mmCIF file of C-alpha atoms and ligand atoms in Angstrom:
data_model
loop_
_atom_site.group_PDB
_atom_site.id
_atom_site.type_symbol
_atom_site.label_atom_id
_atom_site.label_comp_id
_atom_site.label_asym_id
_atom_site.label_seq_id
_atom_site.Cartn_x
_atom_site.Cartn_y
_atom_site.Cartn_z
ATOM 1 C CA MET A 115 -28.684 -4.388 49.579
ATOM 2 C CA THR A 116 -27.088 -2.255 52.265
ATOM 3 C CA ILE A 117 -25.430 1.158 52.060
ATOM 4 C CA LYS A 118 -22.262 1.183 54.145
ATOM 5 C CA SER A 119 -21.486 4.014 56.570
ATOM 6 C CA ALA A 120 -18.166 5.903 56.494
ATOM 7 C CA ARG A 121 -17.029 3.786 59.465
ATOM 8 C CA GLU A 122 -17.896 0.540 57.676
ATOM 9 C CA ILE A 123 -16.167 1.735 54.501
ATOM 10 C CA GLU A 124 -12.987 2.308 56.495
ATOM 11 C CA LEU A 125 -13.197 -1.293 57.775
ATOM 12 C CA MET A 126 -13.818 -2.584 54.216
ATOM 13 C CA ARG A 127 -10.737 -0.642 53.097
ATOM 14 C CA LYS A 128 -8.652 -2.404 55.751
ATOM 15 C CA ALA A 129 -10.006 -5.837 54.827
ATOM 16 C CA GLY A 130 -9.339 -5.210 51.136
ATOM 17 C CA GLN A 131 -5.780 -4.111 51.815
ATOM 18 C CA VAL A 132 -5.080 -7.215 53.917
ATOM 19 C CA ALA A 133 -6.415 -9.481 51.156
ATOM 20 C CA VAL A 134 -4.327 -7.735 48.504
ATOM 21 C CA ALA A 135 -1.170 -7.840 50.641
ATOM 22 C CA THR A 136 -1.537 -11.604 50.945
ATOM 23 C CA LEU A 137 -2.165 -11.906 47.198
ATOM 24 C CA MET A 138 1.043 -9.914 46.515
ATOM 25 C CA GLY A 139 2.840 -12.465 48.733
ATOM 26 C CA VAL A 140 1.415 -15.336 46.679
ATOM 27 C CA ASP A 141 3.016 -13.731 43.599
ATOM 28 C CA GLU A 142 6.456 -14.346 45.157
ATOM 29 C CA LEU A 143 5.647 -18.059 45.430
ATOM 30 C CA ILE A 144 4.399 -18.763 41.929
ATOM 31 C CA ARG A 145 6.784 -20.941 39.887
ATOM 32 C CA PRO A 146 6.819 -24.386 38.269
ATOM 33 C CA GLY A 147 7.069 -27.172 40.874
ATOM 34 C CA VAL A 148 5.024 -25.462 43.601
ATOM 35 C CA SER A 149 1.904 -27.294 44.808
ATOM 36 C CA THR A 150 -1.427 -25.539 45.189
ATOM 37 C CA GLU A 151 -1.354 -26.727 48.828
ATOM 38 C CA ALA A 152 1.847 -24.681 49.327
ATOM 39 C CA ILE A 153 -0.160 -21.623 48.188
ATOM 40 C CA ASN A 154 -2.865 -22.559 50.703
ATOM 41 C CA ARG A 155 -0.321 -22.885 53.541
ATOM 42 C CA PHE A 156 1.108 -19.468 52.708
ATOM 43 C CA VAL A 157 -2.304 -17.781 52.486
ATOM 44 C CA HIS A 158 -3.441 -19.330 55.756
ATOM 45 C CA ALA A 159 -0.319 -18.314 57.716
ATOM 46 C CA ASP A 160 0.012 -14.865 56.124
ATOM 47 C CA THR A 161 -3.664 -14.046 56.771
ATOM 48 C CA LEU A 162 -3.336 -14.942 60.469
ATOM 49 C CA GLU A 163 -0.095 -12.917 60.740
ATOM 50 C CA ARG A 164 -2.034 -9.903 59.512
ATOM 51 C CA GLY A 165 -4.572 -10.351 62.293
ATOM 52 C CA ALA A 166 -7.207 -11.589 59.865
ATOM 53 C CA ARG A 167 -9.125 -14.816 59.207
ATOM 54 C CA PRO A 168 -9.287 -16.657 55.845
ATOM 55 C CA ALA A 169 -12.996 -16.580 54.926
ATOM 56 C CA PRO A 170 -13.000 -19.681 52.655
ATOM 57 C CA LEU A 171 -11.946 -22.101 55.441
ATOM 58 C CA ASN A 172 -15.073 -24.045 56.488
ATOM 59 C CA TYR A 173 -17.305 -21.692 54.465
ATOM 60 C CA HIS A 174 -20.244 -23.991 53.636
ATOM 61 C CA GLY A 175 -17.759 -26.806 54.226
ATOM 62 C CA PHE A 176 -14.960 -25.554 51.939
ATOM 63 C CA PRO A 177 -11.877 -27.414 53.268
ATOM 64 C CA LYS A 178 -9.064 -24.884 52.613
ATOM 65 C CA SER A 179 -8.151 -21.221 53.188
ATOM 66 C CA VAL A 180 -7.965 -20.137 49.545
ATOM 67 C CA CYS A 181 -9.287 -21.209 46.128
ATOM 68 C CA THR A 182 -6.688 -22.233 43.531
ATOM 69 C CA SER A 183 -8.149 -22.776 40.059
ATOM 70 C CA VAL A 184 -5.782 -24.130 37.395
ATOM 71 C CA ASN A 185 -6.305 -24.055 33.589
ATOM 72 C CA HIS A 186 -9.825 -25.415 32.819
ATOM 73 C CA VAL A 187 -10.923 -24.951 36.441
ATOM 74 C CA VAL A 188 -13.291 -21.955 36.446
ATOM 75 C CA CYS A 189 -13.385 -21.305 40.213
ATOM 76 C CA HIS A 190 -13.462 -22.904 43.682
ATOM 77 C CA GLY A 191 -10.470 -25.179 43.000
ATOM 78 C CA ILE A 192 -9.371 -26.947 46.198
ATOM 79 C CA PRO A 193 -5.636 -26.728 46.983
ATOM 80 C CA SER A 194 -3.866 -30.093 46.992
ATOM 81 C CA GLU A 195 -0.368 -31.392 47.722
ATOM 82 C CA LYS A 196 -0.798 -33.560 44.613
ATOM 83 C CA HIS A 197 -1.445 -30.616 42.299
ATOM 84 C CA ILE A 198 1.962 -29.333 41.187
ATOM 85 C CA LEU A 199 2.057 -26.217 39.009
ATOM 86 C CA ALA A 200 3.819 -26.723 35.672
ATOM 87 C CA THR A 201 5.285 -24.325 33.098
ATOM 88 C CA GLY A 202 2.501 -22.972 30.887
ATOM 89 C CA ASP A 203 -0.259 -23.374 33.489
ATOM 90 C CA ILE A 204 -2.475 -20.480 34.497
ATOM 91 C CA VAL A 205 -3.709 -20.411 38.100
ATOM 92 C CA ASN A 206 -6.302 -18.150 39.659
ATOM 93 C CA VAL A 207 -5.694 -17.544 43.354
ATOM 94 C CA ASP A 208 -8.749 -16.113 45.135
ATOM 95 C CA VAL A 209 -8.046 -14.611 48.582
ATOM 96 C CA THR A 210 -10.790 -13.509 50.974
ATOM 97 C CA SER A 211 -9.728 -12.034 54.312
ATOM 98 C CA VAL A 212 -11.944 -11.087 57.243
ATOM 99 C CA VAL A 213 -10.702 -8.135 59.326
ATOM 100 C CA ASP A 214 -12.762 -6.936 62.301
ATOM 101 C CA GLY A 215 -15.745 -8.768 60.823
ATOM 102 C CA TYR A 216 -15.521 -7.244 57.313
ATOM 103 C CA HIS A 217 -14.543 -9.080 54.112
ATOM 104 C CA GLY A 218 -12.021 -8.212 51.393
ATOM 105 C CA ASP A 219 -12.228 -10.496 48.329
ATOM 106 C CA THR A 220 -9.773 -10.404 45.412
ATOM 107 C CA SER A 221 -8.271 -12.756 42.869
ATOM 108 C CA VAL A 222 -5.854 -12.757 39.969
ATOM 109 C CA THR A 223 -4.816 -15.287 37.370
ATOM 110 C CA PHE A 224 -1.061 -15.926 37.444
ATOM 111 C CA TYR A 225 1.135 -17.266 34.645
ATOM 112 C CA VAL A 226 3.365 -20.171 35.649
ATOM 113 C CA GLY A 227 6.480 -19.600 33.556
ATOM 114 C CA GLU A 228 5.900 -18.486 29.962
ATOM 115 C CA PRO A 229 2.281 -18.745 28.772
ATOM 116 C CA LYS A 230 1.171 -20.237 25.461
ATOM 117 C CA PRO A 231 -0.824 -17.850 23.212
ATOM 118 C CA ASP A 232 -4.242 -19.279 24.196
ATOM 119 C CA ALA A 233 -3.550 -18.932 27.916
ATOM 120 C CA LYS A 234 -2.298 -15.400 27.422
ATOM 121 C CA HIS A 235 -5.382 -14.482 25.390
ATOM 122 C CA VAL A 236 -8.002 -15.726 27.854
ATOM 123 C CA THR A 237 -6.122 -14.260 30.818
ATOM 124 C CA GLU A 238 -5.680 -10.815 29.267
ATOM 125 C CA VAL A 239 -9.319 -10.765 28.108
ATOM 126 C CA ALA A 240 -10.425 -11.583 31.681
ATOM 127 C CA ARG A 241 -8.151 -8.888 33.121
ATOM 128 C CA ARG A 242 -9.478 -6.267 30.704
ATOM 129 C CA SER A 243 -13.092 -7.412 31.248
ATOM 130 C CA LEU A 244 -12.812 -6.609 34.943
ATOM 131 C CA ASP A 245 -11.340 -3.169 34.136
ATOM 132 C CA LEU A 246 -14.206 -2.435 31.733
ATOM 133 C CA GLY A 247 -16.823 -3.604 34.257
ATOM 134 C CA ILE A 248 -15.308 -1.380 36.946
ATOM 135 C CA ALA A 249 -15.294 1.592 34.547
ATOM 136 C CA GLN A 250 -19.128 1.427 34.467
ATOM 137 C CA VAL A 251 -19.491 1.871 38.219
ATOM 138 C CA ARG A 252 -20.788 5.180 39.599
ATOM 139 C CA GLU A 253 -23.902 6.379 41.408
ATOM 140 C CA GLY A 254 -26.872 6.225 39.035
ATOM 141 C CA ALA A 255 -25.421 3.590 36.701
ATOM 142 C CA ARG A 256 -27.247 0.239 36.422
ATOM 143 C CA LEU A 257 -26.066 -3.213 37.409
ATOM 144 C CA GLY A 258 -26.742 -4.327 33.820
ATOM 145 C CA ASP A 259 -24.229 -1.784 32.499
ATOM 146 C CA ILE A 260 -21.449 -3.737 34.224
ATOM 147 C CA GLY A 261 -22.441 -7.099 32.739
ATOM 148 C CA ALA A 262 -22.981 -5.572 29.304
ATOM 149 C CA ALA A 263 -19.522 -3.973 29.201
ATOM 150 C CA ILE A 264 -17.873 -7.261 30.197
ATOM 151 C CA GLN A 265 -19.921 -9.443 27.861
ATOM 152 C CA GLU A 266 -19.567 -7.174 24.811
ATOM 153 C CA PHE A 267 -15.784 -7.052 25.152
ATOM 154 C CA ALA A 268 -15.143 -10.700 26.019
ATOM 155 C CA GLU A 269 -17.401 -12.034 23.249
ATOM 156 C CA ALA A 270 -15.864 -9.643 20.683
ATOM 157 C CA GLN A 271 -12.514 -11.213 21.624
ATOM 158 C CA GLY A 272 -13.885 -14.694 20.829
ATOM 159 C CA CYS A 273 -14.323 -15.706 24.472
ATOM 160 C CA SER A 274 -17.408 -16.541 26.545
ATOM 161 C CA VAL A 275 -18.523 -15.295 29.960
ATOM 162 C CA VAL A 276 -19.586 -17.705 32.717
ATOM 163 C CA ARG A 277 -23.212 -17.313 33.866
ATOM 164 C CA ALA A 278 -23.289 -19.835 36.712
ATOM 165 C CA PHE A 279 -21.216 -17.711 39.130
ATOM 166 C CA VAL A 280 -21.607 -13.984 39.787
ATOM 167 C CA GLY A 281 -20.081 -11.110 41.715
ATOM 168 C CA HIS A 282 -21.772 -10.259 44.997
ATOM 169 C CA GLY A 283 -22.511 -7.714 47.658
ATOM 170 C CA ILE A 284 -20.007 -7.986 50.504
ATOM 171 C CA GLY A 285 -19.493 -6.600 53.999
ATOM 172 C CA ARG A 286 -19.963 -8.394 57.314
ATOM 173 C CA ILE A 287 -21.389 -11.161 55.143
ATOM 174 C CA PHE A 288 -19.154 -12.845 52.505
ATOM 175 C CA HIS A 289 -21.896 -13.144 49.857
ATOM 176 C CA GLU A 290 -24.847 -10.764 50.161
ATOM 177 C CA ALA A 291 -27.213 -8.972 47.774
ATOM 178 C CA PRO A 292 -26.981 -7.937 45.028
ATOM 179 C CA GLN A 293 -25.848 -10.588 42.568
ATOM 180 C CA VAL A 294 -23.534 -8.943 40.038
ATOM 181 C CA SER A 295 -23.937 -10.757 36.726
ATOM 182 C CA HIS A 296 -21.030 -10.552 34.286
ATOM 183 C CA VAL A 297 -23.426 -10.589 31.333
ATOM 184 C CA GLY A 298 -26.327 -8.209 30.790
ATOM 185 C CA ARG A 299 -28.051 -5.402 28.965
ATOM 186 C CA ARG A 300 -27.225 -1.713 29.329
ATOM 187 C CA GLY A 301 -29.871 0.245 31.218
ATOM 188 C CA SER A 302 -31.247 -2.860 32.961
ATOM 189 C CA GLY A 303 -31.080 -3.880 36.598
ATOM 190 C CA MET A 304 -30.719 -2.058 39.889
ATOM 191 C CA ARG A 305 -29.539 1.532 40.048
ATOM 192 C CA LEU A 306 -26.211 1.878 41.909
ATOM 193 C CA LYS A 307 -26.008 4.164 44.951
ATOM 194 C CA ALA A 308 -22.968 5.578 46.726
ATOM 195 C CA GLY A 309 -21.966 3.323 49.624
ATOM 196 C CA MET A 310 -22.960 0.013 47.996
ATOM 197 C CA CYS A 311 -20.093 -2.484 48.304
ATOM 198 C CA PHE A 312 -19.759 -5.432 45.942
ATOM 199 C CA THR A 313 -17.309 -7.549 43.957
ATOM 200 C CA ILE A 314 -16.903 -7.837 40.212
ATOM 201 C CA GLU A 315 -15.214 -11.120 39.273
ATOM 202 C CA PRO A 316 -15.708 -12.156 35.634
ATOM 203 C CA MET A 317 -14.820 -15.729 34.671
ATOM 204 C CA VAL A 318 -13.895 -15.775 30.979
ATOM 205 C CA ASN A 319 -13.611 -19.009 28.961
ATOM 206 C CA LEU A 320 -11.929 -19.794 25.638
ATOM 207 C CA GLY A 321 -14.776 -22.150 24.653
ATOM 208 C CA THR A 322 -18.302 -22.578 25.972
ATOM 209 C CA TYR A 323 -19.526 -20.685 29.038
ATOM 210 C CA GLU A 324 -21.057 -23.858 30.474
ATOM 211 C CA VAL A 325 -19.530 -25.316 33.615
ATOM 212 C CA ASP A 326 -19.754 -28.566 35.571
ATOM 213 C CA VAL A 327 -19.119 -29.013 39.275
ATOM 214 C CA LEU A 328 -17.009 -32.059 40.140
ATOM 215 C CA ALA A 329 -17.947 -34.794 42.664
ATOM 216 C CA ASP A 330 -16.059 -32.895 45.400
ATOM 217 C CA GLU A 331 -19.024 -30.453 45.162
ATOM 218 C CA TRP A 332 -16.715 -27.417 44.763
ATOM 219 C CA THR A 333 -14.387 -27.577 41.759
ATOM 220 C CA ALA A 334 -16.117 -25.881 38.808
ATOM 221 C CA VAL A 335 -14.653 -26.791 35.409
ATOM 222 C CA THR A 336 -15.434 -25.772 31.864
ATOM 223 C CA ARG A 337 -17.756 -28.338 30.270
ATOM 224 C CA ASP A 338 -15.556 -28.505 27.152
ATOM 225 C CA GLY A 339 -12.253 -28.618 29.044
ATOM 226 C CA ALA A 340 -11.051 -25.317 27.517
ATOM 227 C CA LEU A 341 -9.112 -22.717 29.515
ATOM 228 C CA SER A 342 -10.753 -20.243 31.917
ATOM 229 C CA ALA A 343 -9.369 -17.123 33.642
ATOM 230 C CA GLN A 344 -10.699 -14.744 36.306
ATOM 231 C CA PHE A 345 -9.870 -11.500 38.117
ATOM 232 C CA GLU A 346 -11.757 -10.030 41.088
ATOM 233 C CA HIS A 347 -11.910 -6.765 42.992
ATOM 234 C CA THR A 348 -13.997 -5.546 45.948
ATOM 235 C CA LEU A 349 -15.197 -1.930 45.621
ATOM 236 C CA VAL A 350 -17.557 0.740 46.908
ATOM 237 C CA VAL A 351 -19.739 2.899 44.657
ATOM 238 C CA THR A 352 -19.093 6.657 44.895
ATOM 239 C CA LYS A 353 -20.861 9.653 43.324
ATOM 240 C CA THR A 354 -18.308 9.893 40.524
ATOM 241 C CA GLY A 355 -17.072 6.308 40.181
ATOM 242 C CA CYS A 356 -15.809 3.854 42.735
ATOM 243 C CA GLU A 357 -13.055 3.142 45.210
ATOM 244 C CA ILE A 358 -11.334 -0.222 44.684
ATOM 245 C CA PHE A 359 -10.612 -1.615 48.158
ATOM 246 C CA THR A 360 -8.357 -4.323 46.712
ATOM 247 C CA LYS A 361 -6.252 -2.107 44.454
ATOM 248 C CA ARG A 362 -2.698 -3.417 44.260
ATOM 249 C CA PRO A 363 0.237 -1.175 45.253
ATOM 250 C CA GLY A 364 2.221 -2.175 42.160
ATOM 251 C CA PRO A 365 2.443 -4.728 39.364
ATOM 252 C CA LEU A 366 2.571 -8.491 39.943
ATOM 253 C CA LYS A 367 5.618 -10.351 38.580
ATOM 254 C CA ASN A 368 3.609 -13.338 37.422
ATOM 255 C CA SER A 369 0.502 -11.662 36.102
ATOM 256 C CA ASP A 370 0.948 -8.079 34.972
ATOM 257 C CA ARG A 371 3.821 -8.614 32.571
ATOM 258 C CA TYR A 372 1.551 -8.572 29.484
ATOM 259 C CA ALA A 373 -0.949 -6.073 30.863
ATOM 260 C CA GLY A 374 -1.146 -2.531 29.591
ATOM 261 C CA LEU A 375 -2.141 -1.348 33.035
ATOM 262 C CA PHE A 376 -2.705 -2.980 36.374
ATOM 263 C CA VAL A 377 -5.651 -2.670 38.758
HETATM 264 N N1 LIG B 577 -13.827 -16.033 46.895
HETATM 265 C C1 LIG B 577 -14.931 -16.613 46.179
HETATM 266 C C2 LIG B 577 -15.710 -15.450 45.605
HETATM 267 O O1 LIG B 577 -15.123 -14.663 44.945
HETATM 268 C C3 LIG B 577 -15.781 -17.490 47.002
HETATM 269 C C4 LIG B 577 -15.098 -18.694 47.502
HETATM 270 S S1 LIG B 577 -16.171 -19.580 48.482
HETATM 271 C C5 LIG B 577 -15.225 -20.887 48.941
HETATM 272 O O2 LIG B 577 -16.853 -15.219 45.860
HETATM 273 F F1 LIG B 577 -15.877 -21.477 49.848
HETATM 274 F F2 LIG B 577 -15.009 -21.635 47.866
HETATM 275 F F3 LIG B 577 -14.080 -20.454 49.364
HETATM 276 CO CO1 LIG B 578 -16.144 -12.874 45.405
HETATM 277 CO CO1 LIG B 579 -13.181 -14.276 45.603
#
């Protein structure tokens, strides 16, 4: 687990802002009839235009430049021309940009047209879970405080929290120590120190937390086929809290319309 220097933090800030700018552009694209491959094409081109590189492309063999995870897909959905978004779908778009060697990683779940109550519930619980996890972060807090805050809230709302995938340290390396579990016990785990950079990215399910990975070796789906939603930010721990590198400049049209606040 590395502590980033002021110079590295400035580079992380830039990477985060590039990733979020591309994600704001995706928001303009989201509507029924658009393929997940069209999202991939946009993310790829927009990332290059910003002088960055899309980290997912060829990462451990991942074939595309962004992950698009629809409905019961938990994460790592592979964009496809054949997958056309339909009214009522929810789609998580997970953008990771590399700028001057440093990574910015952020995702949101978008509503395609008007959501049904179940889709709205799981999405808003996931959104709020990330906020509550982030609220735990400051120097001296424990990693377990983050997971506990997320788990307590999501389970009280009748949802479950995925165990099989976790948040992660991030910097020059896409996924580095520590692993940031989205479940846990308060007061347990590593003590946070100013300058640590990591993601928090809770995956919240309407049914069981168990997942299966499809034969393509990437697409993770809920075992029971129920809906799943996710939000992700990249941040740095400070003495009094944290700085969110991937903070959005304003609300998203296709995601924040039911949110009390946006982060
Ligand atoms: N962006 C994902 C994360 O939040 C990782 C995607 S890896 C890929 O950690 F290869 F699937 F792109
Ligand atoms: Co991540
Ligand atoms: Co991500």
